[in-house]
Each structure stands twice: as C-alpha cells, then as structure tokens.
Tab-separated table of C-alpha atoms in Angstrom:
chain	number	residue	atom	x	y	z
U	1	UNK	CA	72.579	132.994	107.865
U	2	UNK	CA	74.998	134.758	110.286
U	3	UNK	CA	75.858	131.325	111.847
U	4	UNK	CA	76.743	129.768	108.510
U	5	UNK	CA	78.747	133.031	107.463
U	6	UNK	CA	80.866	132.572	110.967
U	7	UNK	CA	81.041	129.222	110.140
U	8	UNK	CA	82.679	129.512	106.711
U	9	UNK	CA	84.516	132.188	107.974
U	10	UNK	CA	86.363	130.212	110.640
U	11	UNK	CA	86.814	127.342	108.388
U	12	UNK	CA	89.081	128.985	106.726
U	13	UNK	CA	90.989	130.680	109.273
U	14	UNK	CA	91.258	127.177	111.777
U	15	UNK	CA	94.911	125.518	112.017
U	16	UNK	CA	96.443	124.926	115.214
U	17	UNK	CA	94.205	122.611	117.015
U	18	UNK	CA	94.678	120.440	113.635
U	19	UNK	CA	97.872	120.244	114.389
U	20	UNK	CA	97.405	119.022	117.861
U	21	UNK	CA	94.499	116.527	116.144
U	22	UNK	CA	97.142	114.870	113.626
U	23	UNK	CA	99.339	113.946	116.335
U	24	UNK	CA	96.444	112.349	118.362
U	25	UNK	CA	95.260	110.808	115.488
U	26	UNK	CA	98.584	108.774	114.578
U	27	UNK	CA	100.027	105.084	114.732
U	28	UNK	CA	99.836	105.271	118.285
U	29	UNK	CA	96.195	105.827	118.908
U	30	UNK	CA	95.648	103.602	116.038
U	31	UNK	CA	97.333	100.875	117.638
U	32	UNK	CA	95.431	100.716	120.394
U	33	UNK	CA	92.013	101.214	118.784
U	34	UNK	CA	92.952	97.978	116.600
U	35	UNK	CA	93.740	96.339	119.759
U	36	UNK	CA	90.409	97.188	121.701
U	37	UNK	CA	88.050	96.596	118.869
U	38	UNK	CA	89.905	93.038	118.139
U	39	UNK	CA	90.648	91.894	121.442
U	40	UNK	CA	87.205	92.898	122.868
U	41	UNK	CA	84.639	93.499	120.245
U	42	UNK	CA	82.461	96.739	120.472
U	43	UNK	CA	82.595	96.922	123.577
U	44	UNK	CA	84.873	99.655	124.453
U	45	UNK	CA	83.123	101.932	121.725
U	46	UNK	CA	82.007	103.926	124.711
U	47	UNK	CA	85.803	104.616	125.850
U	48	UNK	CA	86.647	105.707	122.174
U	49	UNK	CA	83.782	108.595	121.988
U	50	UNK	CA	84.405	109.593	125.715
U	51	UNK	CA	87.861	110.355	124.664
U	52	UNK	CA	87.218	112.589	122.014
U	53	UNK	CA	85.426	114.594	124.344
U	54	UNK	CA	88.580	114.370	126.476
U	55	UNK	CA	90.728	115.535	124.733
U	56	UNK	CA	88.843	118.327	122.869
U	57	UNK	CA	88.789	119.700	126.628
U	58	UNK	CA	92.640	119.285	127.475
U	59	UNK	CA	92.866	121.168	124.023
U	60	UNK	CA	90.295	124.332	125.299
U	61	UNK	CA	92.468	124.535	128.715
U	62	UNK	CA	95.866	124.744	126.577
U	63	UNK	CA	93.810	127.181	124.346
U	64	UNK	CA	92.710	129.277	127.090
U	65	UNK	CA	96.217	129.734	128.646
U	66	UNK	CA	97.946	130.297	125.170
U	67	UNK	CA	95.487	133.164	124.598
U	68	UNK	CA	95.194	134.745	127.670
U	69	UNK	CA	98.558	134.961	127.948
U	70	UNK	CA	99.959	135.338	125.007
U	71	UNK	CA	102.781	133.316	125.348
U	72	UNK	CA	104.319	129.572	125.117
U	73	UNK	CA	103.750	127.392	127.861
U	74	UNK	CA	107.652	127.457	129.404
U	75	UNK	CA	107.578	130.879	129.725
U	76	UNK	CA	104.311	131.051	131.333
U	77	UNK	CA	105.771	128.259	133.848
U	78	UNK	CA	109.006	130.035	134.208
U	79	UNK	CA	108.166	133.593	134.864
U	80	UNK	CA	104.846	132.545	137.375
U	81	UNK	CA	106.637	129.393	139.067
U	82	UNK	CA	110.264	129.461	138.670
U	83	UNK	CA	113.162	127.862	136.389
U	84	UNK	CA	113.234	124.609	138.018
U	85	UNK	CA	109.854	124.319	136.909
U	86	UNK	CA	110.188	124.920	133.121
U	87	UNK	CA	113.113	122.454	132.938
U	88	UNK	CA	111.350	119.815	134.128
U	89	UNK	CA	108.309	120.283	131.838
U	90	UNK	CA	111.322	121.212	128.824
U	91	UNK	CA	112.617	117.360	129.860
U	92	UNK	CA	108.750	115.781	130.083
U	93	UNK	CA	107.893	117.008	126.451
U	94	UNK	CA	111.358	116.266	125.095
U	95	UNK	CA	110.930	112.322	126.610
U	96	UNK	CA	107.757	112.058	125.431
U	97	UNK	CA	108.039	113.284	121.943
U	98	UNK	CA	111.324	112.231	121.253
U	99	UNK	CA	110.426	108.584	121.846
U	100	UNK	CA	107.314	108.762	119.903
U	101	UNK	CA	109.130	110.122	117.363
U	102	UNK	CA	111.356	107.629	116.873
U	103	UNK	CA	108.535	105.007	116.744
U	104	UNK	CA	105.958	107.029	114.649
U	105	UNK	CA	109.343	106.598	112.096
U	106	UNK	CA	109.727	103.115	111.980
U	107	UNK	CA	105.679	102.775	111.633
U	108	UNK	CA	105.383	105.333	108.576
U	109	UNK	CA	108.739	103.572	106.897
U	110	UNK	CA	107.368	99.848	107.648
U	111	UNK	CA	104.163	101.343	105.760
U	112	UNK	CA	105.791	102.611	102.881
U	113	UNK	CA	107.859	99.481	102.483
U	114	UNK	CA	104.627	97.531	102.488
U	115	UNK	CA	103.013	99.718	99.810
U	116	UNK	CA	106.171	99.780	97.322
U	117	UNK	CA	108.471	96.752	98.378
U	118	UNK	CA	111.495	98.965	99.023
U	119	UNK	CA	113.643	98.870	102.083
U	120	UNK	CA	112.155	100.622	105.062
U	121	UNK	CA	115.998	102.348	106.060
U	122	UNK	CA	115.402	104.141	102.756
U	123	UNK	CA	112.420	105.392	103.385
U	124	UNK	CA	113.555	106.624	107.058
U	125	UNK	CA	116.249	109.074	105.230
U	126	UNK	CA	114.079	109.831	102.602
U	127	UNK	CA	111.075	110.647	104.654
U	128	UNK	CA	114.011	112.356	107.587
U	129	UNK	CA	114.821	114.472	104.484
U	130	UNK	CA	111.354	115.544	103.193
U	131	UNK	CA	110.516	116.688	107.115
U	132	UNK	CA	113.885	118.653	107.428
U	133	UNK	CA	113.480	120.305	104.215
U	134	UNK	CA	110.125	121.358	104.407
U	135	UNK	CA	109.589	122.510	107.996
U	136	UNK	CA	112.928	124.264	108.428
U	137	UNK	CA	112.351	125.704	104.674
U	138	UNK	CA	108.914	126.637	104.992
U	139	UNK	CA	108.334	126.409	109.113
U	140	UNK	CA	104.742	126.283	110.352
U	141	UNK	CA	102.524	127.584	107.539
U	142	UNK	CA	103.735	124.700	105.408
U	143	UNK	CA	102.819	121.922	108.381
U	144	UNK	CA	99.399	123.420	108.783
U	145	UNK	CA	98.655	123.527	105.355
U	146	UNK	CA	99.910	119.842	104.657
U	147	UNK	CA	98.165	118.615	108.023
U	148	UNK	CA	94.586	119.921	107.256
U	149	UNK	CA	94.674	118.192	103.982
U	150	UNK	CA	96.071	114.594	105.187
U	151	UNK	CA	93.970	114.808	108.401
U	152	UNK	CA	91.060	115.269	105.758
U	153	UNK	CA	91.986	112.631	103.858
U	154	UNK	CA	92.579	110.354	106.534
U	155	UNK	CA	89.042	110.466	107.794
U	156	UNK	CA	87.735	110.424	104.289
U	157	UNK	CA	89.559	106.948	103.917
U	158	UNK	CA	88.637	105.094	106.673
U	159	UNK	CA	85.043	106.599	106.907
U	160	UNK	CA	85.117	104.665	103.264
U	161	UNK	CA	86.834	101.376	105.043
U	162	UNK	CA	83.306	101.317	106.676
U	163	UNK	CA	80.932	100.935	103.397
U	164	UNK	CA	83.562	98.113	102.599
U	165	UNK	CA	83.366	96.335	106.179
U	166	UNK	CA	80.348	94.124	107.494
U	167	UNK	CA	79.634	96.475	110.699
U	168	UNK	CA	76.806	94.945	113.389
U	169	UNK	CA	75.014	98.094	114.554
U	170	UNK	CA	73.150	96.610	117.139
U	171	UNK	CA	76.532	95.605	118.791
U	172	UNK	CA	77.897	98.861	117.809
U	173	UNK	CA	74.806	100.443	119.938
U	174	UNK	CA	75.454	97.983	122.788
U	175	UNK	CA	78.972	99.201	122.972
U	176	UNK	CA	78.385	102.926	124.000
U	177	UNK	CA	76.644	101.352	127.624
U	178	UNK	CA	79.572	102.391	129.400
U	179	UNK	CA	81.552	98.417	130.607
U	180	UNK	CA	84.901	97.436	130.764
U	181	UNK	CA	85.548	93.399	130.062
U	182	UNK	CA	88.184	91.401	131.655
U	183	UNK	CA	91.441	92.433	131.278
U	184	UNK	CA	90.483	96.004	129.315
U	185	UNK	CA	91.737	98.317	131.286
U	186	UNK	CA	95.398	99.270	130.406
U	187	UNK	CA	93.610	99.137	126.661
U	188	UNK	CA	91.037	101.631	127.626
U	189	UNK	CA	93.574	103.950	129.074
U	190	UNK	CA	95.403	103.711	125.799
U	191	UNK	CA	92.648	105.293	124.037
U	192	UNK	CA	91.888	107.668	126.381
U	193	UNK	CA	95.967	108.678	126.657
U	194	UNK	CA	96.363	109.283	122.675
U	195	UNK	CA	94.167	111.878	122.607
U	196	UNK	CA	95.076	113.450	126.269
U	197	UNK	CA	98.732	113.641	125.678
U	198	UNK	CA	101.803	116.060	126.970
U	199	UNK	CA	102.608	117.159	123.019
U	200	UNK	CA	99.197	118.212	122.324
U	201	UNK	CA	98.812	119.957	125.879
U	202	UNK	CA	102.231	122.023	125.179
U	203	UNK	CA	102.252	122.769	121.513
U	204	UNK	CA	98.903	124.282	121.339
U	205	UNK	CA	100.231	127.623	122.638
U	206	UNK	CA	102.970	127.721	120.333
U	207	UNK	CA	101.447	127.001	117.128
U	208	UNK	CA	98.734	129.819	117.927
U	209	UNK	CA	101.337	132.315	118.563
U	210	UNK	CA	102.922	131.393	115.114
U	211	UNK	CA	99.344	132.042	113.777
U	212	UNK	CA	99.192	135.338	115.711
U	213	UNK	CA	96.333	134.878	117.608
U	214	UNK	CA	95.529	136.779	120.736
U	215	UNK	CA	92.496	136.576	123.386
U	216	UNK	CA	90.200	138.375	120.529
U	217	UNK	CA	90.368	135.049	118.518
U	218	UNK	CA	88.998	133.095	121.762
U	219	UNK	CA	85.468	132.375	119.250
U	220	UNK	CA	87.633	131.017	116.323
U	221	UNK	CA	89.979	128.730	118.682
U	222	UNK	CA	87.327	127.314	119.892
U	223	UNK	CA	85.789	126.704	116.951
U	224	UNK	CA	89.007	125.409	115.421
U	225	UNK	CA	89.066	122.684	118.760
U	226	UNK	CA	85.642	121.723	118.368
U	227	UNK	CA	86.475	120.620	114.032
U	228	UNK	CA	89.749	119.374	114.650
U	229	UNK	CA	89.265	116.874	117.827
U	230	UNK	CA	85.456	116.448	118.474
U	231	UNK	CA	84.811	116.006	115.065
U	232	UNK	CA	87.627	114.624	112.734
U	233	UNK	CA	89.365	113.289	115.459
U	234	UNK	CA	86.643	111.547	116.759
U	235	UNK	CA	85.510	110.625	113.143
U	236	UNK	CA	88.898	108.407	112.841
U	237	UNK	CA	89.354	106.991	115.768
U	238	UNK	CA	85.316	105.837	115.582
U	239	UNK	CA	85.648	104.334	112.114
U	240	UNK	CA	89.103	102.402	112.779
U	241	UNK	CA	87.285	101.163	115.808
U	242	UNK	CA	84.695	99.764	114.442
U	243	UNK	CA	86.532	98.057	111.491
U	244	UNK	CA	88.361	96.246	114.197
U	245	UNK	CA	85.471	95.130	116.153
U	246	UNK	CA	84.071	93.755	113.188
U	247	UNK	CA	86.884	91.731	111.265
U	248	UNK	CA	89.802	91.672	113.472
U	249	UNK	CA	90.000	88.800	115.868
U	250	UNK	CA	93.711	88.915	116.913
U	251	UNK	CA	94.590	91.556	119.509
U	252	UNK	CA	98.606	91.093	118.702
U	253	UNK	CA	97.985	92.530	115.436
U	254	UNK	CA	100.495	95.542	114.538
U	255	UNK	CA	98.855	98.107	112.431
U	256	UNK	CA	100.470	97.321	109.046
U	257	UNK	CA	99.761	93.487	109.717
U	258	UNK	CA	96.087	94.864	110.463
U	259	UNK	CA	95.860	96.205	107.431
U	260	UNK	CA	97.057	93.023	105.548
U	261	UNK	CA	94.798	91.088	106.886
U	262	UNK	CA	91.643	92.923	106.185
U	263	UNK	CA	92.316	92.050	102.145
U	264	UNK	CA	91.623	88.136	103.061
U	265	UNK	CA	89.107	88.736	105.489
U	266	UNK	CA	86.526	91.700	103.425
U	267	UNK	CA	88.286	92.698	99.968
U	268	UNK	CA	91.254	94.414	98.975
U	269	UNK	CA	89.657	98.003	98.483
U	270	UNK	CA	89.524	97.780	102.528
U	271	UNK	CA	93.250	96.695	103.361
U	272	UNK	CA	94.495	99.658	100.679
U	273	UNK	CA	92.118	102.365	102.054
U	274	UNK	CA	93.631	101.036	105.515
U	275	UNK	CA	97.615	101.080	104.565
U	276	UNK	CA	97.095	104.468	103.081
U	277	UNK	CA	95.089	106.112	105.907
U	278	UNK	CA	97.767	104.630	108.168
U	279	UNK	CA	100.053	105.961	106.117
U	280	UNK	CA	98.554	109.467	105.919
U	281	UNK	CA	98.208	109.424	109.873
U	282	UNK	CA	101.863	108.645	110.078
U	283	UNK	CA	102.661	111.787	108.224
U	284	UNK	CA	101.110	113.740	109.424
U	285	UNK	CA	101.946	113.165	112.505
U	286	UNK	CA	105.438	112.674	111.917
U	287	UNK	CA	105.485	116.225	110.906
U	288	UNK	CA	103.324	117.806	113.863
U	289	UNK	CA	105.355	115.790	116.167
U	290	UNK	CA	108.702	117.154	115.048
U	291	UNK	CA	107.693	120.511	115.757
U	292	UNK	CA	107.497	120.493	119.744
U	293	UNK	CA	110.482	119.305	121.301
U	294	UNK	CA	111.969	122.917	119.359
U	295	UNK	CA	109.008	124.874	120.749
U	296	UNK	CA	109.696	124.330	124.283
U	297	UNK	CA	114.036	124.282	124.247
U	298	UNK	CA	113.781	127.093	121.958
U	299	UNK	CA	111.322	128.833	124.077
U	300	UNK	CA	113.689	127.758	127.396
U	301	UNK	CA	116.527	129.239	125.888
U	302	UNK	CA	115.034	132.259	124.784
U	303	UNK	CA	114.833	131.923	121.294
U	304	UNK	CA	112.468	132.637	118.571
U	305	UNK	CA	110.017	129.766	117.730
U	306	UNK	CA	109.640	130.431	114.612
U	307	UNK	CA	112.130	129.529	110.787
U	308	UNK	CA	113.243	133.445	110.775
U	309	UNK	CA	115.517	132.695	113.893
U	310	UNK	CA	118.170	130.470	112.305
U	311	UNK	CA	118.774	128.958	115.715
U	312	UNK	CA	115.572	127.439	115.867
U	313	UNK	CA	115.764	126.503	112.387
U	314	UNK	CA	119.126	124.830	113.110
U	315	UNK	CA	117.293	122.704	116.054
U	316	UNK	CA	114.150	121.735	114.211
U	317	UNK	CA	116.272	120.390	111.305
U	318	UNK	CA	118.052	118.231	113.498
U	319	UNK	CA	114.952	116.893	114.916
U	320	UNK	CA	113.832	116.142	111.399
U	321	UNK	CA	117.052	114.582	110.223
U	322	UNK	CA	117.303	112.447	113.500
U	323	UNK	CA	113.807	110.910	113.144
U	324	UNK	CA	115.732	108.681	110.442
U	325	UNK	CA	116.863	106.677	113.168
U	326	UNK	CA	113.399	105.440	113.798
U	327	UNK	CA	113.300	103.000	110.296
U	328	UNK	CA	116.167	100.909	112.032
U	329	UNK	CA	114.334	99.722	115.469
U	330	UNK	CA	112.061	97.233	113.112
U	331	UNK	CA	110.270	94.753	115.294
U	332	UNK	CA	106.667	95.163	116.330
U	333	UNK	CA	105.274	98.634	116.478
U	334	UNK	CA	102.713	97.608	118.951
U	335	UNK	CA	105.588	96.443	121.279
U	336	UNK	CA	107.725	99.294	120.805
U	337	UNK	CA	104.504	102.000	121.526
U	338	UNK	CA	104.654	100.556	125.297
U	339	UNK	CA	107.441	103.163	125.971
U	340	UNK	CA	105.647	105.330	123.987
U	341	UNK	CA	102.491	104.951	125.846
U	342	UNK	CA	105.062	104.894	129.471
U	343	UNK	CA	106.692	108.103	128.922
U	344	UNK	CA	103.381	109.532	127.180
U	345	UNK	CA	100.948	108.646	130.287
U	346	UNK	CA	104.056	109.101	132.796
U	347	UNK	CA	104.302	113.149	131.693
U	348	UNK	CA	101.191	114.106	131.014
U	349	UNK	CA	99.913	114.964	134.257
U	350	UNK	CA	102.444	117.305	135.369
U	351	UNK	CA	101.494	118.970	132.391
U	352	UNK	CA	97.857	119.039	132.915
U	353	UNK	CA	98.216	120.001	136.490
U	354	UNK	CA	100.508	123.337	135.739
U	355	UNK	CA	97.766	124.522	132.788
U	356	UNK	CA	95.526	124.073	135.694
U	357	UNK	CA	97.354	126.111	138.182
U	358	UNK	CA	98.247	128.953	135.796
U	359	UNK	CA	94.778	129.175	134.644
U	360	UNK	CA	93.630	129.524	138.232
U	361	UNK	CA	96.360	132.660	138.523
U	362	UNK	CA	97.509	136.433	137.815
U	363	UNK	CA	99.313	134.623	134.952
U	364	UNK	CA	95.715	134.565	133.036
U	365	UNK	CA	93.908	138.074	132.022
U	366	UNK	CA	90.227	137.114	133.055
U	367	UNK	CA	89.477	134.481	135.749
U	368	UNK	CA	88.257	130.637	134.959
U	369	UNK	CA	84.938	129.414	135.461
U	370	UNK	CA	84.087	126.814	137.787
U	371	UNK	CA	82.826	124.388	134.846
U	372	UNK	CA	86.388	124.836	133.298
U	373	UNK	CA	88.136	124.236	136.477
U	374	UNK	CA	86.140	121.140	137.117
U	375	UNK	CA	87.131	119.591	133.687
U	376	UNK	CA	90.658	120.504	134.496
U	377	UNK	CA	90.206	118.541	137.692
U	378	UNK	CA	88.460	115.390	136.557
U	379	UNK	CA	90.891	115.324	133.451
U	380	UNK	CA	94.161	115.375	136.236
U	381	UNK	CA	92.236	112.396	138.101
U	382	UNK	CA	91.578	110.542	135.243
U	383	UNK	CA	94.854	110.987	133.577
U	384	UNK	CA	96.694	110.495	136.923
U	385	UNK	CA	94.693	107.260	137.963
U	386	UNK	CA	95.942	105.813	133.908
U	387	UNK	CA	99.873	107.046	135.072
U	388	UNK	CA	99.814	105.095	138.354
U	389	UNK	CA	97.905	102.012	136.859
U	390	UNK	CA	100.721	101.697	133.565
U	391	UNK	CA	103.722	102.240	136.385
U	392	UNK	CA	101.800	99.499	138.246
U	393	UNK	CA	101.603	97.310	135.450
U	394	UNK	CA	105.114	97.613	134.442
U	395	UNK	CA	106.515	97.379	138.050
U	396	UNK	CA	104.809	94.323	138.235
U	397	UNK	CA	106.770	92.259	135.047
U	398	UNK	CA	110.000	92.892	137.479
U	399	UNK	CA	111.934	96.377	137.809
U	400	UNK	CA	114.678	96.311	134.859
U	401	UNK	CA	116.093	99.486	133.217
U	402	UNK	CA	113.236	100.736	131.318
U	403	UNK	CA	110.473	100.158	133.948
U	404	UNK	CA	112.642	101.795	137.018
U	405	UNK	CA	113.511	104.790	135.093
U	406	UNK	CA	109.743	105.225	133.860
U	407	UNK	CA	109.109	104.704	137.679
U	408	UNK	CA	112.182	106.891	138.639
U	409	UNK	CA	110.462	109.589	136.149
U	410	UNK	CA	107.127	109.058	137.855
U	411	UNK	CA	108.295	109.371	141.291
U	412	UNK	CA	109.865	112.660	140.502
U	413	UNK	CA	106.797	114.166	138.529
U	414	UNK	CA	104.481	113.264	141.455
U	415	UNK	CA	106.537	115.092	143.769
U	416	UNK	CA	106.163	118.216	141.774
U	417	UNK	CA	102.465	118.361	141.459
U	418	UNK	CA	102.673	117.679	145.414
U	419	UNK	CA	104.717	120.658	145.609
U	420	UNK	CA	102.481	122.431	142.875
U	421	UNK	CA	99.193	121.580	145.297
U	422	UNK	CA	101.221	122.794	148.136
U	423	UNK	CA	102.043	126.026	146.471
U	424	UNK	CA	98.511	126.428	145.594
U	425	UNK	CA	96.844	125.750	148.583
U	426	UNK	CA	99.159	128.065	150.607
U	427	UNK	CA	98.571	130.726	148.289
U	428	UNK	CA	94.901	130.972	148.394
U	429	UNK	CA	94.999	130.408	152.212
U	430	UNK	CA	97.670	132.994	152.332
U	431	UNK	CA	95.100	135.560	150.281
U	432	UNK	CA	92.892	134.715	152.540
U	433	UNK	CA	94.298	135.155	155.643
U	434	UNK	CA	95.197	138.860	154.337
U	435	UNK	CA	91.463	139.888	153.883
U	436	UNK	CA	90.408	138.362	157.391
U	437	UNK	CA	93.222	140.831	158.535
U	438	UNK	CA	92.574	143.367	156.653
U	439	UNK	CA	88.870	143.490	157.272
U	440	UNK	CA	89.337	143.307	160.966
C-alpha cells in the first residue's frame, strides 16, 4: 500500500524528465525508427529497446548534477572549469537545437497541411505564434502541462496503430537477439542518438530548477525518469517500430509519406492514428525544444531562466517566432534530419563527457558510485564511437561546406574532451601525489 501511495503521489508531482521525453520522442527519432523497421524488418528491435535504456541513464546523470548542485548546467561548467568552457557548450546546444528546430517546423507544418489541405507557410506563422504566445505568456508550467498530455496521447495513438497493423511476433521476438544487417549501422546509431541527445542532457537541470526541486526530491526525479523515458518513451518508439517492420517496405519514406501509405496498405484508421501521433510528437516537441537554446544563453549571461525576467522572456519569444522559418525549407524531412542528426551526434559527447567530470568533482554534494560512473563511461564510448562513424560517413561523400564545418565542429569538440581527460587525470594524480607526501 505504501508503494502505490508513493506511486500516485509522484505521478502527480513528475514533469521535467517529460519534457526531456517529448523532445526524444519527435519527428526525428521517428524518422529513423520508420527507416529501420522498413529498410530492415524487425531486426533492429533490439537497438530500439537498448536505447530507451540509454537514454533513461543520460537523463539520471543530468538529474544527478542538476540536483546536487542546484544549478543549470553552464554555470556548473563555468564556475568549476572556466568561461571558455561554458561558451563552447552555450554554442553546442544552440547548433544543435537551433537546427532541429528549424526542421521539427517544417515536419509539424507539412503535417498539418496534410491533415487540412492548407498551405504549410501558414501553418509555420500560425504554429510560430501559438509557441511565442504561450511559453513567453505562461513560461514553463504551461509546456509541462501541455507536454504530459500530448506525450500521453501520443503513445495512446500509436499503441492503437498496433491492434490495426498485422504484427509477426515471432519475428518481433527474433528481433531483440542483438544483430546488425548489412548496411544498418548509421540507422542504428540514429535510434540510439534521438534519445541520447545534447538538448535532453542540458535542459534537464533547468526545467527542475523551474520546478524547484533540490537533492531532497532525488526519489521523485527518478521516478519521474523512469515514466517519462523507460516507459512512454520506450512505449512510442517500440510501437512505431514495429508498424514499420510490418507494412513499410520503402526505407526513403518521409514520415508524413509513411503515414499515407499505411491507409492503402492496412486501413485508414491506421494512417490517421499515424498523422495525428506524428503530429502530436511534433508539438510537443516543438515546444520543449524551444525552451533550451534560452536556458543556456540566458543562464551564460546571467539572467533569470524563467518568464518573470523580461529578458529571458524577450529571447524565448524570438526563438518561438523564428521557428516560422522552418515551414519554408519543404523538401524531404528525412533528408533535411541528416544535419540534424550531424550537429545532434557531433555535440553530444562533449556534453556527456563534462556531466561526467562534474559528477566525479567538489562541484557535486555527495560522491558518485562506481555503477553510475561506469554508465557515464560506456554512454561517452558509445555516443563517441556514433560521432566519429557519422563524420566518417559524411567525409566520405566529398568535403563540401556542410560536411567540413560538421568536421571543423568535431575536430574542435574532441580537442576539448582531450583537454577535459587531461584536466582530470592530472587532478586526481595531483591529489594523489599530495597524500603520498603528506603521509610520508
């Protein structure tokens, strides 16, 4: 009875890590889940549940140094490592998130003008207008709020796309045997990159200082990690998996031409419950993505990070009202979500490495465990060894523009987590050096 009374209890209290979950859970991740499960069957199913698990843990590291430290991320990294530092994680999260939300734009206005046959410009402004009006008029509480109920009924639509789509659970099974097919790679680190991700990493500590949560609300951040990205998270991108795998037979598909075909190919209740989960995804996170480039310049420039200081009001507006911009690139979303995915896989390292680091010093009020530290680790490797394989891959289709300033950007970030090792190492052979002295 007392579990199901802290249960309820926290239910009703969770946010932030939602937040963080409706950004992973967006056009982008959907993309590439429509891509694996039609280009290669159910065989990557394994990928999709191992990066749930992911990125529930890159959200319990941001967690832990959010809470234990009470503050946002760039003023952790500026008052522990230096000013140099938080720039250059200020201009990884404004790349990143910028870009994607220019593209998360044109995908929720190419939606919309599928659903009701009007122009997708006009829905850009109008859609610019709704996210300027309601986050700089009503700030975080409002974006929670909305968030937990699309994110809701996001999952709730495509866990009904499944009772509507012929799945083969045998081959479903067969897909969790861990197996990458020809050619599956740069697909599989797609899925495992939308829900490890610089914006989720960095926001996290922002949105629970909004909420006012301190290091005696460790239990119910947890909690709210653990509902947001193991479960509906992992929920989503599990169902639009598997609806893929088992109609979907052409991997160039964009997401709104996904959708269309399913009506041919299993009914029309399956292509609308599609176009308005995708839709639902896009707002939401539309809205949680519009949020963090202000965070982190606001935070920067020393700033409040919240509507009551007009100057950050003044900067998230303009965010909002620039998003518009987005409705005009048209094209293919899938094409235009390679520089998402670049910039995206490109930043989040660095970011990964510095929660690391902090967590691992006097910037943290109790020490990390060696289980937490080794998560931290293999998450780094993992995310690094996806950042050098997409340079590789673009480096390889000939060095133009785009590819040698993602590589220029790359270059630049590995040198700082270099120096960041360096620092580290010479600081815990420095402490230890001092007790050898001082006990002899």
């Amino acid at each position: 009875m007392a579990v199901a009374d802290s249960i309820r209890s926290y239910a009703g209290k969770m946010g932030p890590s939602w937040v963080a979950g409706a950004i992973a859970a967006g056009p982008a991740t959907m993309a590439t889940l429509i891509t694996a499960g039609a280009g290669y069957g159910y065989s990557l199913l394994w990928v999709v549940v191992l990066s749930t698990v992911a990125g529930a843990l890159a959200q319990y590291l941001a967690m832990r140094l959010g809470l234990l430290t009470e503050q946002g991320i760039v003023g952790v990294v500026e008052d522990y490592l230096g000013e140099w530092w938080a720039w250059l994680l200020v201009v990884d999260v404004v790349l990143a998130s910028g870009v994607a939300q220019l593209v998360i734009m044109n995908t929720l206005a190419s939606v919309s003008a599928t659903i009701t046959g009007m122009d997708a410009w006009v829905w850009g402004v109008a859609w610019a207008a709704v996210l300027a009006l309601g986050l700089a008029g009503r700030g975080y509480n409002l974006l929670e709020t909305a968030t937990k109920v699309l994110v809701a009924a996001v999952v709730l639509a495509f866990i009904a796309s499944l009772f509507v789509v012929p799945i083969d659970l045998g081959a479903a099974a067969g897909g969790l045997v861990p197996a990458l097919p020809g050619g599956s790679a740069l697909v599989a680190a797609g899925i495992l990159g939308g829900a490890v991700h610089i914006t989720l990493i960095t926001m996290h500590s922002y949105t629970m200082r909004v909420k006012g949560w301190t290091e005696s609300e460790y239990k119910l951040a947890t909690f709210d990690i653990g509902a947001s990205m193991l479960v509906a998270f992992g929920i989503y991108s599990v169902a639009i998996f598997l609806v893929a795998a088992s109609v979907l037979t052409q991997p160039s598909l964009s997401t709104v031409e996904a959708a269309q075909a399913l009506g041919p190919l299993v009914g029309e209740n399956a292509r609308w419950l599609f176009l308005l989960g995708l839709g639902g995804a896009a707002v939401s996170t539309l809205g949680g993505n519009t949020i963090v480039p202000p965070f982190v310049i606001a935070d920067k420039l020393g700033w409040g990070t919240t509507v009551d200081d007009s100057r950050y009001r003044a900067l998230l507006a303009a965010v909002a009202l620039l998003s518009a911009l987005g409705a005009v690139i048209g094209g293919q979303v899938l094409g235009q979500l390679v520089l998402v995915l670049a910039l995206g896989t490109v930043g989040t390292p660095f970011a990964i490495a510095l929660v690391v680091y902090l967590l691992n010093s006097p910037a943290v009020s109790r020490p990390t465990g060696t289980l937490t530290n080794v998560g931290g680790v293999a998450l780094l490797l993992v995310s690094g060894a996806l950042a050098a394989n997409f340079v590789r891959e673009q480096i390889a289709g000939g060095v133009n523009p785009l590819s040698g300033s993602v590589l220029a950007f790359a270059v630049l970030l590995g040198l700082a987590m270099v120096g960041l090792l360096v620092k580290y190492a010479r600081e815990r052979f420095g402490r230890g050096s001092t007790a050898v002295e001082s006990a002899s």
